[in-house]
Short mmCIF file of C-alpha atoms in Angstrom, two decimals:
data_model
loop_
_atom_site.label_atom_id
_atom_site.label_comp_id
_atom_site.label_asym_id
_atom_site.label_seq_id
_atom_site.Cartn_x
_atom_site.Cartn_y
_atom_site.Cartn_z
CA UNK A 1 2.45 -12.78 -26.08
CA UNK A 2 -0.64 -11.19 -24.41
CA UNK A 3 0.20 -9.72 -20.42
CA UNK A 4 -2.12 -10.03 -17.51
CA UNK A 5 -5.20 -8.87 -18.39
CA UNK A 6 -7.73 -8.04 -15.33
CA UNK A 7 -11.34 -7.28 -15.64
CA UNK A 8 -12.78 -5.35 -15.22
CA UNK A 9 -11.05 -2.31 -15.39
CA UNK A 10 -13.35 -0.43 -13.38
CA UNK A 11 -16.34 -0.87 -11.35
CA UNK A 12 -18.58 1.37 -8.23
CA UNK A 13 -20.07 -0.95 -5.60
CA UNK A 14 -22.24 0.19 -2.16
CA UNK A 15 -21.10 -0.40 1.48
CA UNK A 16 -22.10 -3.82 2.15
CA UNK A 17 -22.05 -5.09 -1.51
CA UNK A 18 -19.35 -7.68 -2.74
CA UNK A 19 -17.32 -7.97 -5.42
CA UNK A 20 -15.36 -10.48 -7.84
CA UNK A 21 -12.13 -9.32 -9.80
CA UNK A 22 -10.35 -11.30 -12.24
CA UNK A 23 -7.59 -12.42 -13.53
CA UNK A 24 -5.68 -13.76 -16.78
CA UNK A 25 -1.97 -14.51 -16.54
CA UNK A 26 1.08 -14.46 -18.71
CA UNK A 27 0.41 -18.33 -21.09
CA UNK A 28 2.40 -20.60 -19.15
CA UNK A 29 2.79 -17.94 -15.54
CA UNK A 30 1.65 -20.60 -12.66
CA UNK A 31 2.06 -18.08 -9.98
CA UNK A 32 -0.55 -15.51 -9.89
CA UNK A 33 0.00 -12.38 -6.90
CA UNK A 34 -2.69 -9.85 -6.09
CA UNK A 35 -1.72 -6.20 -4.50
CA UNK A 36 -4.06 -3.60 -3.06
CA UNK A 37 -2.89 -0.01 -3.62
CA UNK A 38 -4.17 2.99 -2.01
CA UNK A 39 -2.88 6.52 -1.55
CA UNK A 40 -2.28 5.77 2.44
CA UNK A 41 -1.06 2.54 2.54
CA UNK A 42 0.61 2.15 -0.89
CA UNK A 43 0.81 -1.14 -2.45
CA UNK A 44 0.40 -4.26 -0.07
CA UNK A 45 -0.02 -8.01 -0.63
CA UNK A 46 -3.00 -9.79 -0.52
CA UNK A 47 -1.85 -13.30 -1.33
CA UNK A 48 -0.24 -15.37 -4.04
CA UNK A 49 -1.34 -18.76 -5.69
CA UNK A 50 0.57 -21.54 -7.61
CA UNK A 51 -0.97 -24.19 -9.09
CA UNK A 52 -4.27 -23.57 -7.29
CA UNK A 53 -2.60 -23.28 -4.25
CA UNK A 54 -2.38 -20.45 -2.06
CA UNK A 55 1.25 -20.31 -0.52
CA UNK A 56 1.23 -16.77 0.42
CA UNK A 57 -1.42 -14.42 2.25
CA UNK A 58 -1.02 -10.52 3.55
CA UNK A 59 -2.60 -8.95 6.76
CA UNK A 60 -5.74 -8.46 5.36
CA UNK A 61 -9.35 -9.60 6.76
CA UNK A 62 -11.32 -12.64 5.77
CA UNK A 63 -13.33 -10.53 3.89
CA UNK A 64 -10.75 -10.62 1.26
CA UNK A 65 -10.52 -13.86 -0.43
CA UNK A 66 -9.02 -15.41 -3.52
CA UNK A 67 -8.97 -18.73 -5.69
CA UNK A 68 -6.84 -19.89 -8.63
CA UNK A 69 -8.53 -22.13 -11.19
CA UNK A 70 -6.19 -25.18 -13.36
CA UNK A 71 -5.67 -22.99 -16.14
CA UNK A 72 -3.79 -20.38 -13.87
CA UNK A 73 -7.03 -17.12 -14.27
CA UNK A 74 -7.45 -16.36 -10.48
CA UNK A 75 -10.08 -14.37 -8.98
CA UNK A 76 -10.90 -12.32 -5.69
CA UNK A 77 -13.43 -11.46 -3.87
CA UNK A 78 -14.25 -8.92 -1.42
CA UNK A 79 -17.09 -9.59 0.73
CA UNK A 80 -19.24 -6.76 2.27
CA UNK A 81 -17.06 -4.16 1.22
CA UNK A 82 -16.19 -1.44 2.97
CA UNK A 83 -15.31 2.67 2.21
CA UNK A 84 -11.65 1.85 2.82
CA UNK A 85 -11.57 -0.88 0.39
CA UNK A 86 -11.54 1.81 -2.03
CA UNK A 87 -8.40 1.01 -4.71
CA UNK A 88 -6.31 -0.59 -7.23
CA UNK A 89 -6.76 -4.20 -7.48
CA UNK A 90 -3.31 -5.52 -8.98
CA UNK A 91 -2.91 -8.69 -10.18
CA UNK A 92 0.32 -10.14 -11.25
CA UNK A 93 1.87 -13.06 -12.82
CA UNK A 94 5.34 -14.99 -12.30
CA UNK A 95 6.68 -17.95 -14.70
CA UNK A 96 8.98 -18.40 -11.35
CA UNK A 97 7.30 -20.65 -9.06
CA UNK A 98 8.55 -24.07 -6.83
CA UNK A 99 11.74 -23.03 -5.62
CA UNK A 100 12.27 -20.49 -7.83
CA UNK A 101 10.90 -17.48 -6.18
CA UNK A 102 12.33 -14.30 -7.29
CA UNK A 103 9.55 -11.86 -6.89
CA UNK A 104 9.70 -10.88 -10.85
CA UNK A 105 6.49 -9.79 -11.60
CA UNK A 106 4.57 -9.11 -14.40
CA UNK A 107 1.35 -6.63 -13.71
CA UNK A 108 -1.70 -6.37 -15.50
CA UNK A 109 -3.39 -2.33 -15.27
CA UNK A 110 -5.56 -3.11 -12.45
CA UNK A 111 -8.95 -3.14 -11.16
CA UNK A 112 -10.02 0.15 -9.90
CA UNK A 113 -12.75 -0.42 -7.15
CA UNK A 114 -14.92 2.90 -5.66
CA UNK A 115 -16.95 1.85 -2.97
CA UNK A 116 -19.77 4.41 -1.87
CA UNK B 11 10.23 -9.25 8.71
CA UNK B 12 11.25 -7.07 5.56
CA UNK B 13 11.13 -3.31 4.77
CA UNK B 14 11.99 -0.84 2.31
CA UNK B 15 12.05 2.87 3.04
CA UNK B 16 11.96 5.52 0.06
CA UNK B 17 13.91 8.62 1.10
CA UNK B 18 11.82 10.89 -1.09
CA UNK B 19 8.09 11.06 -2.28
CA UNK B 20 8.63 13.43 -4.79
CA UNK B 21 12.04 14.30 -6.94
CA UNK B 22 12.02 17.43 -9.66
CA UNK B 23 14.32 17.26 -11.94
CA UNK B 24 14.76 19.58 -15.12
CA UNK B 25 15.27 17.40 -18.47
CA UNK B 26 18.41 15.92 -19.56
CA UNK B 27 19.74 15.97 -16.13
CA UNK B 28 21.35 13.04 -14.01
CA UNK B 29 19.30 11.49 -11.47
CA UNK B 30 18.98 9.30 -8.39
CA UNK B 31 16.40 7.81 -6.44
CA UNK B 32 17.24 6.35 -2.92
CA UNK B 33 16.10 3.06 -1.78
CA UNK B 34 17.02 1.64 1.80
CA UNK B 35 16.07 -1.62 2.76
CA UNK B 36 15.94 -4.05 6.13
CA UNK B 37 16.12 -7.41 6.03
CA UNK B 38 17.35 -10.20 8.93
CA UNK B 39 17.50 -12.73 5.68
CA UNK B 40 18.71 -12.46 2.21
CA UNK B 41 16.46 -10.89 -0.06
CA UNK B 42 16.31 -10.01 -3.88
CA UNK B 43 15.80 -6.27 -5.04
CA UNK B 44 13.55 -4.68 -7.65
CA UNK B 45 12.70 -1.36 -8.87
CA UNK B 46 9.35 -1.11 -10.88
CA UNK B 47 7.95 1.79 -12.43
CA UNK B 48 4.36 3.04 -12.26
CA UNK B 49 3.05 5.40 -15.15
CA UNK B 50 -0.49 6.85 -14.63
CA UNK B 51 -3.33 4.82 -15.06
CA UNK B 52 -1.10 1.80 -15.60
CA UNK B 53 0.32 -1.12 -13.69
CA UNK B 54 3.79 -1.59 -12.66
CA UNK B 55 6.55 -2.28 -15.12
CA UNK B 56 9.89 -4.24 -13.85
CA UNK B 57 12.44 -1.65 -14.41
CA UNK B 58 15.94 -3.69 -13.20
CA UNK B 59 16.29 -6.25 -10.39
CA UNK B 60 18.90 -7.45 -8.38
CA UNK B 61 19.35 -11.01 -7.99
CA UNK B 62 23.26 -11.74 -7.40
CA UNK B 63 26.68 -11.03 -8.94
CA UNK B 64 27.87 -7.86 -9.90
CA UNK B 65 26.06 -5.46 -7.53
CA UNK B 66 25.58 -2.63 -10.45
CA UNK B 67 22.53 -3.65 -12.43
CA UNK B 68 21.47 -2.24 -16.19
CA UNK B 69 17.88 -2.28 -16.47
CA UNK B 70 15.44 -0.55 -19.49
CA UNK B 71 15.10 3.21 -19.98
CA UNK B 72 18.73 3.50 -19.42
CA UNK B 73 18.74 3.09 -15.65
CA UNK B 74 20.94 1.45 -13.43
CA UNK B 75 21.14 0.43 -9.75
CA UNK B 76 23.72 -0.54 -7.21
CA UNK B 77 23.16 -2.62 -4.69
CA UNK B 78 25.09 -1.73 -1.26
CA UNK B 79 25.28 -4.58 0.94
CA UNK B 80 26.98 -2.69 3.75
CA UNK B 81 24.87 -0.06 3.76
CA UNK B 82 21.39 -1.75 3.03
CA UNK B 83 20.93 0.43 -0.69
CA UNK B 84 19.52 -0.23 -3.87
CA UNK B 85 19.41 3.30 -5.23
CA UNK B 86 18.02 3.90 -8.65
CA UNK B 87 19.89 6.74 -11.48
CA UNK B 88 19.92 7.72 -14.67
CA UNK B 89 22.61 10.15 -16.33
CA UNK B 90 19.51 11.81 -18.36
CA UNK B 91 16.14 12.17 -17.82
CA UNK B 92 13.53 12.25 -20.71
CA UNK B 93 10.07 14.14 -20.15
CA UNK B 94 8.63 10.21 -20.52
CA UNK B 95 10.39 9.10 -17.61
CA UNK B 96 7.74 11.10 -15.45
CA UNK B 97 6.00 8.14 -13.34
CA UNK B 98 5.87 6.67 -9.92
CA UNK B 99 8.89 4.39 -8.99
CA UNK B 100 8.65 1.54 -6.50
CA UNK B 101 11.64 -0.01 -4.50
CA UNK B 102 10.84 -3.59 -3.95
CA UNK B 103 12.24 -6.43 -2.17
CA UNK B 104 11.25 -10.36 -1.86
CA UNK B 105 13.13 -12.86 0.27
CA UNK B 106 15.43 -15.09 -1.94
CA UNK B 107 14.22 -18.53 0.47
CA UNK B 108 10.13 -19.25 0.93
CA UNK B 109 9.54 -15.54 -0.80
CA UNK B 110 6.68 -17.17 -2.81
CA UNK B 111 6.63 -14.26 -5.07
CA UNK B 112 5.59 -12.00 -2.04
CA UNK B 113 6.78 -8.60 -2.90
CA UNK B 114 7.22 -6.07 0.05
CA UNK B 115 7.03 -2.43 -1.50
CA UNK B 116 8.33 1.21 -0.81
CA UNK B 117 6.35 3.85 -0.52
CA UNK B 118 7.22 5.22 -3.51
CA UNK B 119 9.49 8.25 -5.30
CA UNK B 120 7.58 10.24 -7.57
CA UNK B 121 10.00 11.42 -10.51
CA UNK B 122 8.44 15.01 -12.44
CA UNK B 123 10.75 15.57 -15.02
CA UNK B 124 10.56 19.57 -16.27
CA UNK B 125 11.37 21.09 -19.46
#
C-alpha cells in the first residue's frame, strides 16, 4: 500500500511569488491534515479536510489556503509568499474521520519550500 | 486550549543504554496522546499512541509510554538504545471530542545516541 506522497519534494520561490503543494493520501484515507514546520515555531497546523470539507483550520493568514478534491489528493497554496514562510510542508492522511477522530496520522516526507 | 511541553531539546545517550523522554501535557478536555518520531529528511512516523485502557502503551522500536493522568505525563523509554534510534521525537496530543484530526505538537526531544 503506497503512503502519502507530496510533490514536490522541493522547490525555491521569490518574495511575492505563490505556490501550490500537493498531496496524495493513504487509498481509502478521507481525512487529509497539512503541518508547517520550522526551526522556531516547530510543527503547527494549518488545517484538515474530509470529504472536501475543511473542518479544521490553524492561526495562520489567508494567504495560506487549501482544497481537497473527491478522490481525497488535497492541495495548498500560499499566496505572495513571504521569507518566513520558509519550511516543511507536511501533509498527512487519517482513515479516521466522522466521529472517529483520533489524531493517527500518517505523513508523507514533505514539501520543503525556500523562499528568497 | 491544548499544550504539550517537552522537558528536553536534546538527550545524549551512549548505546545500549535505558532511556526516557519526558512529555507533559495541558488539557481542560480529554485528549488522546501520541509520540511520533522524526528521522532526517523524513516525515513523521507514529511511534505508540494512547487512546484508553491500560495506561502503559507498547509501540515499534521497542518503546513504551505511560500515560499519568494525575500528573499530566506521557513520557516516552526504551531499556536500549540502538545507534538507529537517533531522530527527532514529537509528543503529540488531539482532543478525543471535535479533534478533527488536529494534532497539537511538542517542541520536540532530540535523541543522539553515541557509540
Amino acid at each position: 500500500k503506497a503512503g502519502v506522497t507530496q510533490t514536490p519534494r522541493y522547490l525555491i520561490k521569490t518574495r511575492g511569488q505563490q505556490v501550490t503543494l500537493s498531496c496524495s493520501p493513504i487509498s481509502g484515507h478521507r481525512s487529509v491534515s497539512w503541518y508547517q514546520q520550522t526551526p522556531g515555531q516547530g510543527l503547527q497546523f494549518l488545517f484538515e479536510y474530509f470529504s472536501e470539507t475543511q473542518r479544521n483550520k490553524g492561526n495562520f493568514p489567508g494567504r495560506f489556503s487549501g482544497r481537497q478534491f473527491s478522490n481525497s489528493r488535497s492541495e495548498m497554496n500560499v499566496s505572495t509568499l513571504e521569507l518566513g514562510d520558509s519550511a516543511l510542508y507536511l501533509c498527512a492522511s487519517s482513515s479516521t474521520g466522522g466521529t472517529e477522530n483520533t489524531g493517527e496520522l500518517f505523513f508523507g516526507e514533505g514539501s520543503r519550500l525556500t523562499v528568497l | 486550549a491544548q499544550s504539550v511541553t517537552q522537558l528536553d531539546s536534546q538527550v545524549p545517550v551512549f548505546e545500549e543504554a535505558p532511556v526516557e523522554l519526558r512529555c507533559n501535557y495541558s488539557s481542560s478536555v480529554s485528549v488522546y496522546l501520541f509520540w511520533y518520531v522524526q528521522y532526517p529528511n523524513q516525515g513523521l512516523q507514529l511511534l505508540l499512541k494512547y487512546l484508553s485502557g491500560s495506561t502503559l502503551v507498547k509501540g515499534i522500536n521497542g518503546f513504551e509510554a505511560e500515560f499519568n493522568k494525575s500528573q499530566t505525563s506521557f513520557h516516552l523509554r526504551k531499556p536500549s538504545v540502538h545507534i538507529s534510534d537517533t531522530a527527532e521525537y514529537f509528543c503529540a496530543v488531539s482532543r478525543v471530542s471535535g479533534g478533527y484530526n488536529k494534532l497539537i505538537f511538542g517542541a520536540g526531544t532530540r535523541l543522539a545516541v553515541h557509540p
